[in-house]
Amino acid sequence: MEWAYNVYEDRCPTRMVLDRLADKWAVLILDRLRGAPVRFNHIRRDIKGISQKVLSQTLKRLERDGLISRAVFPTVPVTVEYALTPLGRTLTDTVSALAHWAECNMDAVLAAQEAYDAAVERR
Amino acid sequence: MEWAYNVYEDRCPTRMVLDRLADKWAVLILDRLRGAPVRFNHIRRDIKGISQKVLSQTLKRLERDGLISRAVFPTVPVTVEYALTPLGRTLTDTVSALAHWAECNMDAVLAAQEAYDAAVERR
DNA sequence: CTGTATCCTGCCTGATACTG
DNA sequence: CAGTATCAGGCAGGATACAG
């Protein structure tokens, strides 16, 4: 499969979309939402190291991009559930493949880094 | 396919790897290198908008991660060719799938953005 | 041609505090 | 619980100049 001609162009819409996807937190969040809807602080607890601010920002961006939905329940205090939209669901396999690759090839990458650093050291 | 338990942990090696892949320029470069080896300035010209510095940094990181190789030819002036390593080649399909998704669903995302912005406007 | 070095600016982020 | 507002600091990234 080939990309369309304009992926390499600056500011083409495809690049904009790619920009969103090429984000660590977005990838983790999209994967986290693969199952049932999840609440804000639940995601926050699950994805270690993400700040409230960044989580909020990323969720908003993903919602704006139509990848996730936001449902507010008028409980006290309020409950908000995030879930994948149908569009977002078409992306999960791809995104998970990326993360899966990271899992599987982590060792190879770490070994390569050590070899590289050792080679630099010797110079 | 499920991720290993620790993807959600902070500073796990998998996250480190994911960090590298979740980079716009890295994705574009890896895709650009799918064919024959390419020289530095050739990549620079092809990928619009990338600066010399960022290209240099990203290439070095990808080389350190064992994803691409760097071959120096003692011509005058010197010629340097970058190519995918076997390890890097195992990643191209995944990375290209991501970019392909961006191409195919660009319109849906843009439409979602417009709808979102219009909804915000109305408030 | 293929980079590195330096400076400088702007944005991103964390920290903190506050609101509905 | 689910955010927003504000501020300060750091670091990524552009511009420019220079080197091998």
mmCIF file of C-alpha atoms (C1' of nucleotides) in Angstrom:
data_model
loop_
_atom_site.group_PDB
_atom_site.id
_atom_site.type_symbol
_atom_site.label_atom_id
_atom_site.label_comp_id
_atom_site.label_asym_id
_atom_site.label_seq_id
_atom_site.Cartn_x
_atom_site.Cartn_y
_atom_site.Cartn_z
ATOM 1 C CA MET A 1 0.000 0.000 0.000
ATOM 2 C CA GLU A 2 1.300 3.427 -0.970
ATOM 3 C CA TRP A 3 0.590 6.733 0.689
ATOM 4 C CA ALA A 4 -1.051 9.451 -1.290
ATOM 5 C CA TYR A 5 1.372 11.865 -2.850
ATOM 6 C CA ASN A 6 0.932 14.610 -0.331
ATOM 7 C CA VAL A 7 1.919 12.997 2.947
ATOM 8 C CA TYR A 8 5.307 14.544 2.557
ATOM 9 C CA GLU A 9 3.864 17.992 2.017
ATOM 10 C CA ASP A 10 3.926 20.413 4.878
ATOM 11 C CA ARG A 11 0.565 21.216 6.440
ATOM 12 C CA CYS A 12 -1.424 18.782 4.372
ATOM 13 C CA PRO A 13 -4.482 17.505 6.246
ATOM 14 C CA THR A 14 -3.023 14.037 6.433
ATOM 15 C CA ARG A 15 -0.033 15.348 8.307
ATOM 16 C CA MET A 16 -2.337 17.079 10.726
ATOM 17 C CA VAL A 17 -4.092 13.828 11.458
ATOM 18 C CA LEU A 18 -0.803 11.990 11.714
ATOM 19 C CA ASP A 19 0.337 14.601 14.168
ATOM 20 C CA ARG A 20 -2.466 13.659 16.519
ATOM 21 C CA LEU A 21 -1.867 9.957 16.254
ATOM 22 C CA ALA A 22 1.860 10.285 16.684
ATOM 23 C CA ASP A 23 1.380 11.096 20.333
ATOM 24 C CA LYS A 24 2.286 8.755 23.135
ATOM 25 C CA TRP A 25 -0.626 9.668 25.358
ATOM 26 C CA ALA A 26 -3.159 9.468 22.555
ATOM 27 C CA VAL A 27 -1.984 5.967 21.719
ATOM 28 C CA LEU A 28 -2.212 4.851 25.327
ATOM 29 C CA ILE A 29 -5.633 6.410 25.819
ATOM 30 C CA LEU A 30 -7.074 4.943 22.649
ATOM 31 C CA ASP A 31 -5.876 1.534 23.703
ATOM 32 C CA ARG A 32 -7.235 1.970 27.193
ATOM 33 C CA LEU A 33 -10.679 2.699 25.783
ATOM 34 C CA ARG A 34 -10.851 -0.446 23.708
ATOM 35 C CA GLY A 35 -13.196 -2.097 26.189
ATOM 36 C CA ALA A 36 -16.090 -0.588 28.097
ATOM 37 C CA PRO A 37 -16.422 3.187 28.647
ATOM 38 C CA VAL A 38 -14.073 4.578 31.266
ATOM 39 C CA ARG A 39 -14.288 7.554 33.574
ATOM 40 C CA PHE A 40 -11.822 10.418 33.715
ATOM 41 C CA ASN A 41 -10.054 9.599 36.944
ATOM 42 C CA HIS A 42 -10.055 5.933 36.099
ATOM 43 C CA ILE A 43 -7.989 6.624 32.994
ATOM 44 C CA ARG A 44 -5.821 8.941 35.021
ATOM 45 C CA ARG A 45 -5.104 6.221 37.546
ATOM 46 C CA ASP A 46 -4.503 3.543 34.930
ATOM 47 C CA ILE A 47 -2.108 5.437 32.722
ATOM 48 C CA LYS A 48 0.732 6.110 35.088
ATOM 49 C CA GLY A 49 2.516 9.393 34.777
ATOM 50 C CA ILE A 50 -0.067 11.376 32.849
ATOM 51 C CA SER A 51 -1.029 14.647 34.461
ATOM 52 C CA GLN A 52 -4.586 15.825 34.856
ATOM 53 C CA LYS A 53 -3.943 18.674 32.504
ATOM 54 C CA VAL A 54 -2.454 16.618 29.712
ATOM 55 C CA LEU A 55 -5.143 13.964 30.057
ATOM 56 C CA SER A 56 -7.811 16.618 29.810
ATOM 57 C CA GLN A 57 -6.193 18.201 26.786
ATOM 58 C CA THR A 58 -5.642 14.921 25.004
ATOM 59 C CA LEU A 59 -9.192 13.720 25.630
ATOM 60 C CA LYS A 60 -10.577 16.964 24.311
ATOM 61 C CA ARG A 61 -8.483 16.717 21.182
ATOM 62 C CA LEU A 62 -9.471 13.121 20.575
ATOM 63 C CA GLU A 63 -13.113 14.053 21.046
ATOM 64 C CA ARG A 64 -12.775 16.939 18.624
ATOM 65 C CA ASP A 65 -11.223 14.568 16.105
ATOM 66 C CA GLY A 66 -14.253 12.314 16.438
ATOM 67 C CA LEU A 67 -12.271 9.399 17.818
ATOM 68 C CA ILE A 68 -13.827 9.245 21.268
ATOM 69 C CA SER A 69 -17.162 10.263 22.760
ATOM 70 C CA ARG A 70 -17.861 11.964 26.041
ATOM 71 C CA ALA A 71 -20.998 11.111 28.021
ATOM 72 C CA VAL A 72 -22.011 13.147 31.058
ATOM 73 C CA PHE A 73 -24.279 11.615 33.701
ATOM 74 C CA PRO A 74 -26.015 14.048 36.050
ATOM 75 C CA THR A 75 -25.083 12.236 39.212
ATOM 76 C CA VAL A 76 -23.706 14.012 42.271
ATOM 77 C CA PRO A 77 -20.907 14.487 41.816
ATOM 78 C CA VAL A 78 -21.013 14.354 38.058
ATOM 79 C CA THR A 79 -19.869 11.237 36.201
ATOM 80 C CA VAL A 80 -18.218 11.405 32.783
ATOM 81 C CA GLU A 81 -17.550 8.383 30.640
ATOM 82 C CA TYR A 82 -15.261 8.249 27.658
ATOM 83 C CA ALA A 83 -15.587 5.649 24.938
ATOM 84 C CA LEU A 84 -14.396 5.001 21.425
ATOM 85 C CA THR A 85 -16.600 6.160 18.575
ATOM 86 C CA PRO A 86 -17.083 3.903 15.545
ATOM 87 C CA LEU A 87 -14.409 5.980 13.819
ATOM 88 C CA GLY A 88 -12.081 5.574 16.757
ATOM 89 C CA ARG A 89 -12.722 1.881 16.735
ATOM 90 C CA THR A 90 -11.419 1.596 13.174
ATOM 91 C CA LEU A 91 -8.127 2.887 14.494
ATOM 92 C CA THR A 92 -7.583 0.626 17.476
ATOM 93 C CA ASP A 93 -6.133 -2.299 15.595
ATOM 94 C CA THR A 94 -3.542 -0.089 13.964
ATOM 95 C CA VAL A 95 -2.657 1.680 17.152
ATOM 96 C CA SER A 96 -2.469 -1.562 19.067
ATOM 97 C CA ALA A 97 -0.227 -3.022 16.414
ATOM 98 C CA LEU A 98 2.190 -0.203 17.063
ATOM 99 C CA ALA A 99 2.162 -0.823 20.783
ATOM 100 C CA HIS A 100 2.423 -4.540 20.215
ATOM 101 C CA TRP A 101 5.500 -4.013 18.090
ATOM 102 C CA ALA A 102 7.005 -1.999 20.925
ATOM 103 C CA GLU A 103 6.298 -4.848 23.336
ATOM 104 C CA CYS A 104 7.724 -7.531 21.108
ATOM 105 C CA ASN A 105 10.799 -5.693 19.892
ATOM 106 C CA MET A 106 11.679 -3.862 23.045
ATOM 107 C CA ASP A 107 14.597 -6.168 23.736
ATOM 108 C CA ALA A 108 16.021 -5.783 20.262
ATOM 109 C CA VAL A 109 15.824 -2.016 20.524
ATOM 110 C CA LEU A 110 17.467 -1.939 23.936
ATOM 111 C CA ALA A 111 20.237 -4.212 22.667
ATOM 112 C CA ALA A 112 20.765 -1.941 19.680
ATOM 113 C CA GLN A 113 21.010 1.055 21.969
ATOM 114 C CA GLU A 114 23.630 -0.612 24.119
ATOM 115 C CA ALA A 115 25.653 -1.622 21.095
ATOM 116 C CA TYR A 116 25.421 1.893 19.710
ATOM 117 C CA ASP A 117 26.470 3.497 22.969
ATOM 118 C CA ALA A 118 29.346 1.068 23.346
ATOM 119 C CA ALA A 119 30.548 1.906 19.847
ATOM 120 C CA VAL A 120 30.401 5.615 20.616
ATOM 121 C CA GLU A 121 32.261 5.025 23.851
ATOM 122 C CA ARG A 122 35.116 3.319 22.056
ATOM 123 C CA ARG A 123 35.692 6.373 19.902
ATOM 124 C CA MET B 1 -4.074 -9.169 20.867
ATOM 125 C CA GLU B 2 -3.451 -7.758 24.313
ATOM 126 C CA TRP B 3 -0.621 -5.598 25.506
ATOM 127 C CA ALA B 4 1.619 -6.821 28.240
ATOM 128 C CA TYR B 5 0.580 -5.633 31.647
ATOM 129 C CA ASN B 6 3.196 -2.975 31.958
ATOM 130 C CA VAL B 7 2.479 -0.698 29.036
ATOM 131 C CA TYR B 8 0.569 1.530 31.383
ATOM 132 C CA GLU B 9 3.448 1.730 33.831
ATOM 133 C CA ASP B 10 5.577 4.802 33.836
ATOM 134 C CA ARG B 11 9.082 4.429 32.453
ATOM 135 C CA CYS B 12 8.714 0.825 31.389
ATOM 136 C CA PRO B 13 10.929 -0.014 28.428
ATOM 137 C CA THR B 14 7.924 -0.483 26.200
ATOM 138 C CA ARG B 15 6.865 3.057 26.836
ATOM 139 C CA MET B 16 10.318 4.233 25.931
ATOM 140 C CA VAL B 17 10.091 2.473 22.603
ATOM 141 C CA LEU B 18 6.582 3.736 22.039
ATOM 142 C CA ASP B 19 7.827 7.224 22.723
ATOM 143 C CA ARG B 20 10.171 7.000 19.782
ATOM 144 C CA LEU B 21 7.581 5.635 17.422
ATOM 145 C CA ALA B 22 4.964 8.134 18.472
ATOM 146 C CA ASP B 23 6.835 10.846 16.646
ATOM 147 C CA LYS B 24 5.625 12.419 13.448
ATOM 148 C CA TRP B 25 9.045 12.796 11.902
ATOM 149 C CA ALA B 26 10.114 9.288 12.779
ATOM 150 C CA VAL B 27 7.028 7.894 11.089
ATOM 151 C CA LEU B 28 7.622 9.945 7.966
ATOM 152 C CA ILE B 29 11.297 9.047 7.814
ATOM 153 C CA LEU B 30 10.710 5.347 8.325
ATOM 154 C CA ASP B 31 8.190 5.384 5.532
ATOM 155 C CA ARG B 32 10.486 7.356 3.265
ATOM 156 C CA LEU B 33 13.192 4.722 3.714
ATOM 157 C CA ARG B 34 10.987 1.834 2.665
ATOM 158 C CA GLY B 35 12.621 1.658 -0.738
ATOM 159 C CA ALA B 36 16.252 2.081 -1.675
ATOM 160 C CA PRO B 37 18.756 3.812 0.636
ATOM 161 C CA VAL B 38 18.422 7.578 0.654
ATOM 162 C CA ARG B 39 20.901 10.355 1.325
ATOM 163 C CA PHE B 40 20.588 13.003 4.015
ATOM 164 C CA ASN B 41 19.672 15.981 1.901
ATOM 165 C CA HIS B 42 17.404 13.873 -0.223
ATOM 166 C CA ILE B 43 15.297 13.040 2.808
ATOM 167 C CA ARG B 44 15.454 16.653 3.853
ATOM 168 C CA ARG B 45 14.110 17.769 0.506
ATOM 169 C CA ASP B 46 11.403 15.121 0.362
ATOM 170 C CA ILE B 47 9.957 15.626 3.805
ATOM 171 C CA LYS B 48 8.775 19.189 3.625
ATOM 172 C CA GLY B 49 9.120 21.269 6.713
ATOM 173 C CA ILE B 50 11.680 19.248 8.606
ATOM 174 C CA SER B 51 14.693 21.236 9.714
ATOM 175 C CA GLN B 52 18.254 20.040 9.323
ATOM 176 C CA LYS B 53 18.652 19.820 13.052
ATOM 177 C CA VAL B 54 15.560 17.770 13.699
ATOM 178 C CA LEU B 55 16.297 15.471 10.787
ATOM 179 C CA SER B 56 19.800 14.897 12.112
ATOM 180 C CA GLN B 57 18.542 14.220 15.619
ATOM 181 C CA THR B 58 15.789 11.899 14.501
ATOM 182 C CA LEU B 59 18.074 9.920 12.211
ATOM 183 C CA LYS B 60 20.587 9.507 15.007
ATOM 184 C CA ARG B 61 17.918 8.291 17.377
ATOM 185 C CA LEU B 62 16.523 5.846 14.855
ATOM 186 C CA GLU B 63 20.026 4.562 14.203
ATOM 187 C CA ARG B 64 20.659 4.154 17.911
ATOM 188 C CA ASP B 65 17.416 2.220 18.205
ATOM 189 C CA GLY B 66 18.626 -0.132 15.510
ATOM 190 C CA LEU B 67 15.874 0.774 13.086
ATOM 191 C CA ILE B 68 17.997 2.355 10.389
ATOM 192 C CA SER B 69 21.581 2.020 9.229
ATOM 193 C CA ARG B 70 23.997 4.732 8.214
ATOM 194 C CA ALA B 71 26.545 4.097 5.476
ATOM 195 C CA VAL B 72 29.314 6.586 4.766
ATOM 196 C CA PHE B 73 30.999 6.660 1.353
ATOM 197 C CA PRO B 74 34.374 8.421 1.157
ATOM 198 C CA THR B 75 33.524 10.479 -1.870
ATOM 199 C CA VAL B 76 34.288 14.186 -2.080
ATOM 200 C CA PRO B 77 32.236 15.581 -0.650
ATOM 201 C CA VAL B 78 31.182 12.728 1.553
ATOM 202 C CA THR B 79 28.043 10.746 0.783
ATOM 203 C CA VAL B 80 25.871 9.219 3.496
ATOM 204 C CA GLU B 81 23.086 6.774 2.825
ATOM 205 C CA TYR B 82 20.375 5.808 5.255
ATOM 206 C CA ALA B 83 18.417 2.582 4.970
ATOM 207 C CA LEU B 84 16.121 0.421 7.030
ATOM 208 C CA THR B 85 17.690 -2.375 9.024
ATOM 209 C CA PRO B 86 15.942 -5.762 9.146
ATOM 210 C CA LEU B 87 14.518 -4.704 12.481
ATOM 211 C CA GLY B 88 13.306 -1.448 11.035
ATOM 212 C CA ARG B 89 11.743 -3.326 8.165
ATOM 213 C CA THR B 90 9.558 -5.307 10.558
ATOM 214 C CA LEU B 91 8.073 -2.000 11.612
ATOM 215 C CA THR B 92 7.267 -0.444 8.258
ATOM 216 C CA ASP B 93 3.960 -2.192 7.713
ATOM 217 C CA THR B 94 2.694 -1.051 11.079
ATOM 218 C CA VAL B 95 3.889 2.476 10.641
ATOM 219 C CA SER B 96 2.513 2.664 7.142
ATOM 220 C CA ALA B 97 -0.824 1.375 8.375
ATOM 221 C CA LEU B 98 -0.969 4.329 10.708
ATOM 222 C CA ALA B 99 -0.214 6.772 7.943
ATOM 223 C CA HIS B 100 -2.647 4.997 5.652
ATOM 224 C CA TRP B 101 -5.366 5.366 8.248
ATOM 225 C CA ALA B 102 -4.617 9.074 8.383
ATOM 226 C CA GLU B 103 -4.954 9.295 4.603
ATOM 227 C CA CYS B 104 -8.197 7.344 4.458
ATOM 228 C CA ASN B 105 -9.934 8.914 7.414
ATOM 229 C CA MET B 106 -8.704 12.439 7.030
ATOM 230 C CA ASP B 107 -12.078 13.616 5.752
ATOM 231 C CA ALA B 108 -13.972 12.028 8.624
ATOM 232 C CA VAL B 109 -11.652 13.638 11.138
ATOM 233 C CA LEU B 110 -11.928 17.057 9.529
ATOM 234 C CA ALA B 111 -15.711 16.750 9.461
ATOM 235 C CA ALA B 112 -15.717 15.784 13.127
ATOM 236 C CA GLN B 113 -13.591 18.800 13.942
ATOM 237 C CA GLU B 114 -15.953 21.140 12.123
ATOM 238 C CA ALA B 115 -18.979 19.647 13.861
ATOM 239 C CA TYR B 116 -17.243 19.940 17.227
ATOM 240 C CA ASP B 117 -16.232 23.533 16.631
ATOM 241 C CA ALA B 118 -19.724 24.415 15.461
ATOM 242 C CA ALA B 119 -21.184 22.890 18.608
ATOM 243 C CA VAL B 120 -18.791 24.869 20.772
ATOM 244 C CA GLU B 121 -19.654 28.010 18.843
ATOM 245 C CA ARG B 122 -23.349 27.593 19.558
ATOM 246 C CA ARG B 123 -22.736 27.602 23.275
ATOM 247 C "C1'" DC C 1 27.427 17.136 1.174
ATOM 248 C "C1'" DT C 2 26.597 16.093 5.902
ATOM 249 C "C1'" DG C 3 26.502 17.386 9.596
ATOM 250 C "C1'" DT C 4 27.699 20.044 14.612
ATOM 251 C "C1'" DA C 5 27.590 24.301 17.709
ATOM 252 C "C1'" DT C 6 25.426 28.172 19.468
ATOM 253 C "C1'" DC C 7 21.979 31.189 20.632
ATOM 254 C "C1'" DC C 8 17.374 32.343 21.388
ATOM 255 C "C1'" DT C 9 12.430 32.054 21.480
ATOM 256 C "C1'" DG C 10 8.084 30.043 22.170
ATOM 257 C "C1'" DC C 11 5.413 26.310 23.666
ATOM 258 C "C1'" DC C 12 4.623 22.532 26.445
ATOM 259 C "C1'" DT C 13 4.310 20.811 30.928
ATOM 260 C "C1'" DG C 14 4.009 20.293 35.883
ATOM 261 C "C1'" DA C 15 2.500 22.403 40.029
ATOM 262 C "C1'" DT C 16 -0.906 24.564 42.383
ATOM 263 C "C1'" DA C 17 -5.153 26.462 43.337
ATOM 264 C "C1'" DC C 18 -9.827 26.910 42.434
ATOM 265 C "C1'" DT C 19 -14.931 25.809 40.449
ATOM 266 C "C1'" DG C 20 -19.385 23.360 39.278
ATOM 267 C "C1'" DC D 1 -15.689 13.712 40.444
ATOM 268 C "C1'" DA D 2 -14.172 16.229 36.554
ATOM 269 C "C1'" DG D 3 -12.340 19.510 35.182
ATOM 270 C "C1'" DT D 4 -10.420 24.945 34.290
ATOM 271 C "C1'" DA D 5 -7.049 28.915 35.340
ATOM 272 C "C1'" DT D 6 -2.756 30.646 36.083
ATOM 273 C "C1'" DC D 7 2.080 30.918 36.354
ATOM 274 C "C1'" DA D 8 6.858 29.688 36.097
ATOM 275 C "C1'" DG D 9 10.610 26.622 34.256
ATOM 276 C "C1'" DG D 10 12.595 23.743 30.972
ATOM 277 C "C1'" DC D 11 13.340 22.047 26.801
ATOM 278 C "C1'" DA D 12 12.343 21.252 21.999
ATOM 279 C "C1'" DG D 13 12.953 23.500 17.795
ATOM 280 C "C1'" DG D 14 14.168 27.389 14.315
ATOM 281 C "C1'" DA D 15 17.848 30.348 12.587
ATOM 282 C "C1'" DT D 16 22.373 30.997 11.732
ATOM 283 C "C1'" DA D 17 27.101 30.115 11.378
ATOM 284 C "C1'" DC D 18 30.681 27.073 10.859
ATOM 285 C "C1'" DA D 19 33.455 22.453 10.228
ATOM 286 C "C1'" DG D 20 35.110 17.909 8.179
#
